[in-house]
Amino acid sequence: MGTSMKYKMLLIIAILFVTGCTPTEQVSNSENQKKLISNQEDIYIGFLLDTLQDERWYNDKELFEGEVEKLGGRVKTLAANGSSEVQISQAELLLEEGVDVLVVVPQDAESSAVIVEMAHEKNVKVVSYDRLIRNADLDYYISFDNEKVGELQATEILNHVSSGEFAYVGGAESDNNAVLFRAGAMKVLQPLIEKGDITLVSDGYTDGWNPAVAEENMDETLRRNGNQIDAVIAANDGTAGGVIRALAKVGLDGQVPVSGQDAELAAVQRVVNGTQTMTVYKSINMLAEQAASVAMRVAKQEEIETNHTIENGKVSVPSILLEPITVTKDNVKETVIKEGYLKEEDIYK
């Protein structure tokens, strides 16, 4: 073989060698992705929120971050401001930053399934926080017994008015929790509706949980019904606030029982002042503590003990469900104040 031919053969072998190695190097780089934190040994948790526009989610953010850091982890929180597309992009960003676990408050129960798919492609597990991600191979769900929330709301309203014309003001239909709250309330109300004791003059969801939308919907209900309404079951404190503003316009605030949920400061102030009948306290401290603990243990590949499974349309999701608590003006001090969730001087001012 001549010198020229030998050179060509060596060149071909070199090209084949380099070409063959490139995919292996790419896989290695993918598997050894660096975390966007200074200490690569630290557990890095991504926390995705739907919004920070409601008071309660600020509390969740602070409590969850504090719990993760107390357990020795690092956490980055991003809020989607009510946009499913933004939340998906934020999930992609956190996955690129090398998070070990994603904890998600889904903006939309259905479209958030893609977040689970993206995470699993990178061998990252997903914990659904407070709201359930539907139709996905979700790893864990931590929340409250949300049907029980609706049952508590309807039961307390019936303690004040047991018959007449009722309105149900739901949350966002895209939020699976809103569907569960309504299901729980209807368990209590349906027998009375069938007996004819209660007439449901309005029954609908509220786009984006927006209090202004709840107010507009209540305005329309009052106009349509000649300002006659005996009770309102509102799915959370934001929608309750909108309902109460609508009732105030026709002089019915404080006259019509209204439920709520989340134990927001403004709502608890309304409860003690008599314009809102009740709220439901879901111990955010407990929720954040449990979620942080689960996220850290998942990252360490430790066994997770759960007390329920919840069907999300695709799989039975291992779940931890916590108990909600009714708050009225009679037990404010024994609930939200005693737990340190709200301060007495802020409520009674």
mmCIF file of N, CA, C and O in Angstrom, residues 261-326:
data_model
loop_
_atom_site.group_PDB
_atom_site.id
_atom_site.type_symbol
_atom_site.label_atom_id
_atom_site.label_comp_id
_atom_site.label_asym_id
_atom_site.label_seq_id
_atom_site.Cartn_x
_atom_site.Cartn_y
_atom_site.Cartn_z
ATOM 1 N N GLN A 261 -63.135 30.241 52.278
ATOM 2 C CA GLN A 261 -62.087 29.255 52.501
ATOM 3 C C GLN A 261 -60.724 29.909 52.324
ATOM 4 O O GLN A 261 -60.579 30.807 51.493
ATOM 5 N N ASP A 262 -59.766 29.500 53.112
ATOM 6 C CA ASP A 262 -58.349 29.906 53.091
ATOM 7 C C ASP A 262 -57.956 30.712 54.317
ATOM 8 O O ASP A 262 -56.773 30.912 54.574
ATOM 9 N N ALA A 263 -58.928 31.193 55.086
ATOM 10 C CA ALA A 263 -58.645 31.963 56.305
ATOM 11 C C ALA A 263 -57.715 33.137 56.034
ATOM 12 O O ALA A 263 -56.790 33.407 56.799
ATOM 13 N N GLU A 264 -57.969 33.857 54.942
ATOM 14 C CA GLU A 264 -57.214 35.081 54.668
ATOM 15 C C GLU A 264 -57.577 36.138 55.707
ATOM 16 O O GLU A 264 -58.693 36.144 56.247
ATOM 17 N N LEU A 265 -56.647 37.041 55.965
ATOM 18 C CA LEU A 265 -56.863 38.046 57.004
ATOM 19 C C LEU A 265 -58.146 38.835 56.767
ATOM 20 O O LEU A 265 -58.963 39.002 57.681
ATOM 21 N N ALA A 266 -58.331 39.332 55.548
ATOM 22 C CA ALA A 266 -59.527 40.139 55.257
ATOM 23 C C ALA A 266 -60.796 39.336 55.489
ATOM 24 O O ALA A 266 -61.809 39.868 55.970
ATOM 25 N N ALA A 267 -60.752 38.042 55.169
ATOM 26 C CA ALA A 267 -61.931 37.188 55.353
ATOM 27 C C ALA A 267 -62.211 36.952 56.829
ATOM 28 O O ALA A 267 -63.375 36.995 57.265
ATOM 29 N N VAL A 268 -61.171 36.694 57.614
ATOM 30 C CA VAL A 268 -61.375 36.478 59.049
ATOM 31 C C VAL A 268 -61.870 37.760 59.708
ATOM 32 O O VAL A 268 -62.713 37.723 60.622
ATOM 33 N N GLN A 269 -61.421 38.906 59.223
ATOM 34 C CA GLN A 269 -61.956 40.186 59.720
ATOM 35 C C GLN A 269 -63.443 40.291 59.392
ATOM 36 O O GLN A 269 -64.243 40.749 60.223
ATOM 37 N N ARG A 270 -63.823 39.859 58.188
ATOM 38 C CA ARG A 270 -65.250 39.875 57.825
ATOM 39 C C ARG A 270 -66.043 38.902 58.696
ATOM 40 O O ARG A 270 -67.191 39.182 59.055
ATOM 41 N N VAL A 271 -65.439 37.767 59.029
ATOM 42 C CA VAL A 271 -66.110 36.787 59.882
ATOM 43 C C VAL A 271 -66.405 37.380 61.253
ATOM 44 O O VAL A 271 -67.527 37.277 61.763
ATOM 45 N N VAL A 272 -65.415 38.035 61.867
ATOM 46 C CA VAL A 272 -65.642 38.587 63.207
ATOM 47 C C VAL A 272 -66.562 39.805 63.156
ATOM 48 O O VAL A 272 -67.245 40.115 64.141
ATOM 49 N N ASN A 273 -66.611 40.470 61.984
ATOM 50 C CA ASN A 273 -67.499 41.636 61.841
ATOM 51 C C ASN A 273 -68.903 41.259 61.373
ATOM 52 O O ASN A 273 -69.793 42.101 61.340
ATOM 53 N N GLY A 274 -69.092 39.997 60.966
ATOM 54 C CA GLY A 274 -70.435 39.517 60.662
ATOM 55 C C GLY A 274 -70.874 39.576 59.218
ATOM 56 O O GLY A 274 -72.024 39.234 58.919
ATOM 57 N N THR A 275 -70.001 39.979 58.282
ATOM 58 C CA THR A 275 -70.421 40.009 56.876
ATOM 59 C C THR A 275 -70.119 38.698 56.155
ATOM 60 O O THR A 275 -70.702 38.421 55.103
ATOM 61 N N GLN A 276 -69.193 37.909 56.707
ATOM 62 C CA GLN A 276 -68.922 36.567 56.180
ATOM 63 C C GLN A 276 -69.162 35.571 57.309
ATOM 64 O O GLN A 276 -68.719 35.790 58.438
ATOM 65 N N THR A 277 -69.848 34.504 57.009
ATOM 66 C CA THR A 277 -70.282 33.576 58.056
ATOM 67 C C THR A 277 -69.165 32.683 58.550
ATOM 68 O O THR A 277 -69.038 32.415 59.748
ATOM 69 N N MET A 278 -68.340 32.202 57.634
ATOM 70 C CA MET A 278 -67.286 31.258 57.996
ATOM 71 C C MET A 278 -66.198 31.247 56.932
ATOM 72 O O MET A 278 -66.387 31.750 55.825
ATOM 73 N N THR A 279 -65.076 30.684 57.302
ATOM 74 C CA THR A 279 -64.040 30.352 56.337
ATOM 75 C C THR A 279 -63.530 28.965 56.716
ATOM 76 O O THR A 279 -63.883 28.442 57.777
ATOM 77 N N VAL A 280 -62.755 28.380 55.848
ATOM 78 C CA VAL A 280 -62.158 27.079 56.156
ATOM 79 C C VAL A 280 -60.657 27.273 56.255
ATOM 80 O O VAL A 280 -60.027 27.806 55.334
ATOM 81 N N TYR A 281 -60.119 26.870 57.395
ATOM 82 C CA TYR A 281 -58.681 26.968 57.619
ATOM 83 C C TYR A 281 -58.024 25.660 57.243
ATOM 84 O O TYR A 281 -58.355 24.611 57.777
ATOM 85 N N LYS A 282 -57.126 25.741 56.294
ATOM 86 C CA LYS A 282 -56.309 24.588 55.931
ATOM 87 C C LYS A 282 -54.902 24.936 56.405
ATOM 88 O O LYS A 282 -54.303 25.882 55.902
ATOM 89 N N SER A 283 -54.410 24.215 57.369
ATOM 90 C CA SER A 283 -53.141 24.572 57.997
ATOM 91 C C SER A 283 -52.018 24.599 56.964
ATOM 92 O O SER A 283 -51.447 23.569 56.604
ATOM 93 N N ILE A 284 -51.738 25.803 56.475
ATOM 94 C CA ILE A 284 -50.693 25.968 55.479
ATOM 95 C C ILE A 284 -49.343 25.565 56.066
ATOM 96 O O ILE A 284 -48.474 25.041 55.354
ATOM 97 N N ASN A 285 -49.179 25.803 57.366
ATOM 98 C CA ASN A 285 -47.942 25.377 58.032
ATOM 99 C C ASN A 285 -47.737 23.877 57.841
ATOM 100 O O ASN A 285 -46.648 23.418 57.478
ATOM 101 N N MET A 286 -48.803 23.111 58.094
ATOM 102 C CA MET A 286 -48.720 21.661 57.987
ATOM 103 C C MET A 286 -48.508 21.222 56.542
ATOM 104 O O MET A 286 -47.721 20.314 56.252
ATOM 105 N N LEU A 287 -49.209 21.874 55.611
ATOM 106 C CA LEU A 287 -49.087 21.537 54.200
ATOM 107 C C LEU A 287 -47.666 21.776 53.705
ATOM 108 O O LEU A 287 -47.060 20.909 53.048
ATOM 109 N N ALA A 288 -47.120 22.945 54.012
ATOM 110 C CA ALA A 288 -45.762 23.282 53.574
ATOM 111 C C ALA A 288 -44.735 22.348 54.201
ATOM 112 O O ALA A 288 -43.788 21.897 53.533
ATOM 113 N N GLU A 289 -44.931 22.045 55.471
ATOM 114 C CA GLU A 289 -44.000 21.154 56.173
ATOM 115 C C GLU A 289 -44.002 19.761 55.548
ATOM 116 O O GLU A 289 -42.945 19.172 55.294
ATOM 117 N N GLN A 290 -45.196 19.219 55.290
ATOM 118 C CA GLN A 290 -45.311 17.895 54.685
ATOM 119 C C GLN A 290 -44.715 17.882 53.276
ATOM 120 O O GLN A 290 -43.991 16.951 52.906
ATOM 121 N N ALA A 291 -45.035 18.912 52.488
ATOM 122 C CA ALA A 291 -44.560 18.958 51.103
ATOM 123 C C ALA A 291 -43.044 19.072 51.047
ATOM 124 O O ALA A 291 -42.388 18.413 50.225
ATOM 125 N N ALA A 292 -42.464 19.892 51.905
ATOM 126 C CA ALA A 292 -41.011 20.046 51.937
ATOM 127 C C ALA A 292 -40.346 18.737 52.344
ATOM 128 O O ALA A 292 -39.347 18.317 51.749
ATOM 129 N N SER A 293 -40.917 18.082 53.349
ATOM 130 C CA SER A 293 -40.368 16.808 53.818
ATOM 131 C C SER A 293 -40.421 15.753 52.719
ATOM 132 O O SER A 293 -39.443 15.027 52.482
ATOM 133 N N VAL A 294 -41.565 15.659 52.041
ATOM 134 C CA VAL A 294 -41.711 14.675 50.962
ATOM 135 C C VAL A 294 -40.733 14.976 49.832
ATOM 136 O O VAL A 294 -40.066 14.065 49.310
ATOM 137 N N ALA A 295 -40.630 16.239 49.431
ATOM 138 C CA ALA A 295 -39.731 16.611 48.334
ATOM 139 C C ALA A 295 -38.285 16.232 48.656
ATOM 140 O O ALA A 295 -37.569 15.679 47.806
ATOM 141 N N MET A 296 -37.855 16.502 49.872
ATOM 142 C CA MET A 296 -36.484 16.182 50.266
ATOM 143 C C MET A 296 -36.261 14.671 50.295
ATOM 144 O O MET A 296 -35.223 14.169 49.849
ATOM 145 N N ARG A 297 -37.246 13.926 50.797
ATOM 146 C CA ARG A 297 -37.102 12.466 50.867
ATOM 147 C C ARG A 297 -37.159 11.836 49.478
ATOM 148 O O ARG A 297 -36.470 10.848 49.201
ATOM 149 N N VAL A 298 -37.981 12.397 48.596
ATOM 150 C CA VAL A 298 -38.021 11.919 47.213
ATOM 151 C C VAL A 298 -36.656 12.120 46.555
ATOM 152 O O VAL A 298 -36.143 11.230 45.859
ATOM 153 N N ALA A 299 -36.065 13.288 46.776
ATOM 154 C CA ALA A 299 -34.747 13.580 46.198
ATOM 155 C C ALA A 299 -33.687 12.598 46.701
ATOM 156 O O ALA A 299 -32.757 12.245 45.971
ATOM 157 N N LYS A 300 -33.843 12.150 47.934
ATOM 158 C CA LYS A 300 -32.894 11.186 48.518
ATOM 159 C C LYS A 300 -33.270 9.743 48.198
ATOM 160 O O LYS A 300 -32.609 8.812 48.659
ATOM 161 N N GLN A 301 -34.355 9.577 47.423
ATOM 162 C CA GLN A 301 -34.858 8.255 47.038
ATOM 163 C C GLN A 301 -35.250 7.417 48.253
ATOM 164 O O GLN A 301 -35.069 6.193 48.278
ATOM 165 N N GLU A 302 -35.815 8.092 49.255
ATOM 166 C CA GLU A 302 -36.299 7.405 50.451
ATOM 167 C C GLU A 302 -37.766 7.017 50.270
ATOM 168 O O GLU A 302 -38.483 7.595 49.450
ATOM 169 N N GLU A 303 -38.224 6.065 51.050
ATOM 170 C CA GLU A 303 -39.613 5.611 50.962
ATOM 171 C C GLU A 303 -40.547 6.682 51.529
ATOM 172 O O GLU A 303 -40.266 7.294 52.556
ATOM 173 N N ILE A 304 -41.672 6.899 50.842
ATOM 174 C CA ILE A 304 -42.652 7.897 51.251
ATOM 175 C C ILE A 304 -43.909 7.193 51.742
ATOM 176 O O ILE A 304 -44.494 6.379 51.023
ATOM 177 N N GLU A 305 -44.335 7.519 52.947
ATOM 178 C CA GLU A 305 -45.585 6.965 53.476
ATOM 179 C C GLU A 305 -46.741 7.901 53.132
ATOM 180 O O GLU A 305 -46.672 9.102 53.389
ATOM 181 N N THR A 306 -47.795 7.347 52.549
ATOM 182 C CA THR A 306 -48.983 8.139 52.195
ATOM 183 C C THR A 306 -50.201 7.523 52.866
ATOM 184 O O THR A 306 -50.176 6.379 53.307
ATOM 185 N N ASN A 307 -51.296 8.316 52.948
ATOM 186 C CA ASN A 307 -52.502 7.817 53.617
ATOM 187 C C ASN A 307 -53.707 7.681 52.693
ATOM 188 O O ASN A 307 -54.789 7.290 53.120
ATOM 189 N N HIS A 308 -53.528 8.018 51.413
ATOM 190 C CA HIS A 308 -54.615 7.897 50.438
ATOM 191 C C HIS A 308 -54.030 7.626 49.058
ATOM 192 O O HIS A 308 -52.827 7.798 48.838
ATOM 193 N N THR A 309 -54.891 7.261 48.143
ATOM 194 C CA THR A 309 -54.582 7.350 46.719
ATOM 195 C C THR A 309 -55.728 8.116 46.062
ATOM 196 O O THR A 309 -56.885 7.958 46.453
ATOM 197 N N ILE A 310 -55.390 8.957 45.099
ATOM 198 C CA ILE A 310 -56.378 9.765 44.391
ATOM 199 C C ILE A 310 -56.270 9.473 42.899
ATOM 200 O O ILE A 310 -55.173 9.507 42.331
ATOM 201 N N GLU A 311 -57.409 9.192 42.268
ATOM 202 C CA GLU A 311 -57.436 8.968 40.821
ATOM 203 C C GLU A 311 -57.327 10.316 40.105
ATOM 204 O O GLU A 311 -58.104 11.238 40.392
ATOM 205 N N ASN A 312 -56.366 10.419 39.192
ATOM 206 C CA ASN A 312 -56.224 11.686 38.464
ATOM 207 C C ASN A 312 -56.605 11.560 36.997
ATOM 208 O O ASN A 312 -56.307 12.441 36.185
ATOM 209 N N GLY A 313 -57.286 10.446 36.648
ATOM 210 C CA GLY A 313 -57.703 10.246 35.274
ATOM 211 C C GLY A 313 -56.767 9.345 34.500
ATOM 212 O O GLY A 313 -57.120 8.852 33.421
ATOM 213 N N LYS A 314 -55.572 9.122 35.052
ATOM 214 C CA LYS A 314 -54.609 8.237 34.391
ATOM 215 C C LYS A 314 -54.043 7.204 35.342
ATOM 216 O O LYS A 314 -53.903 6.039 34.990
ATOM 217 N N VAL A 315 -53.709 7.636 36.571
ATOM 218 C CA VAL A 315 -53.121 6.726 37.562
ATOM 219 C C VAL A 315 -53.731 6.989 38.937
ATOM 220 O O VAL A 315 -54.357 8.025 39.173
ATOM 221 N N SER A 316 -53.519 6.038 39.839
ATOM 222 C CA SER A 316 -53.842 6.243 41.251
ATOM 223 C C SER A 316 -52.624 6.885 41.908
ATOM 224 O O SER A 316 -51.577 6.247 42.030
ATOM 225 N N VAL A 317 -52.762 8.137 42.305
ATOM 226 C CA VAL A 317 -51.615 8.901 42.791
ATOM 227 C C VAL A 317 -51.458 8.704 44.299
ATOM 228 O O VAL A 317 -52.398 8.977 45.060
ATOM 229 N N PRO A 318 -50.291 8.258 44.769
ATOM 230 C CA PRO A 318 -50.046 8.206 46.214
ATOM 231 C C PRO A 318 -50.200 9.604 46.813
ATOM 232 O O PRO A 318 -49.579 10.557 46.335
ATOM 233 N N SER A 319 -51.039 9.719 47.837
ATOM 234 C CA SER A 319 -51.435 11.049 48.322
ATOM 235 C C SER A 319 -51.375 11.149 49.839
ATOM 236 O O SER A 319 -51.577 10.155 50.545
ATOM 237 N N ILE A 320 -51.127 12.358 50.297
ATOM 238 C CA ILE A 320 -51.240 12.700 51.715
ATOM 239 C C ILE A 320 -52.311 13.777 51.806
ATOM 240 O O ILE A 320 -52.157 14.866 51.242
ATOM 241 N N LEU A 321 -53.423 13.469 52.497
ATOM 242 C CA LEU A 321 -54.521 14.417 52.634
ATOM 243 C C LEU A 321 -54.660 14.845 54.094
ATOM 244 O O LEU A 321 -54.735 14.013 54.996
ATOM 245 N N LEU A 322 -54.693 16.153 54.301
ATOM 246 C CA LEU A 322 -54.774 16.744 55.635
ATOM 247 C C LEU A 322 -56.207 17.196 55.916
ATOM 248 O O LEU A 322 -56.996 17.405 54.995
ATOM 249 N N GLU A 323 -56.530 17.380 57.189
ATOM 250 C CA GLU A 323 -57.901 17.723 57.583
ATOM 251 C C GLU A 323 -58.118 19.239 57.625
ATOM 252 O O GLU A 323 -57.359 19.954 58.286
ATOM 253 N N PRO A 324 -59.177 19.745 56.944
ATOM 254 C CA PRO A 324 -59.525 21.169 57.026
ATOM 255 C C PRO A 324 -60.349 21.456 58.284
ATOM 256 O O PRO A 324 -60.935 20.543 58.880
ATOM 257 N N ILE A 325 -60.417 22.734 58.678
ATOM 258 C CA ILE A 325 -61.085 23.137 59.925
ATOM 259 C C ILE A 325 -62.029 24.306 59.649
ATOM 260 O O ILE A 325 -61.640 25.305 59.027
ATOM 261 N N THR A 326 -63.270 24.205 60.127
ATOM 262 C CA THR A 326 -64.222 25.320 60.046
ATOM 263 C C THR A 326 -63.807 26.426 61.007
ATOM 264 O O THR A 326 -63.500 26.176 62.175
#
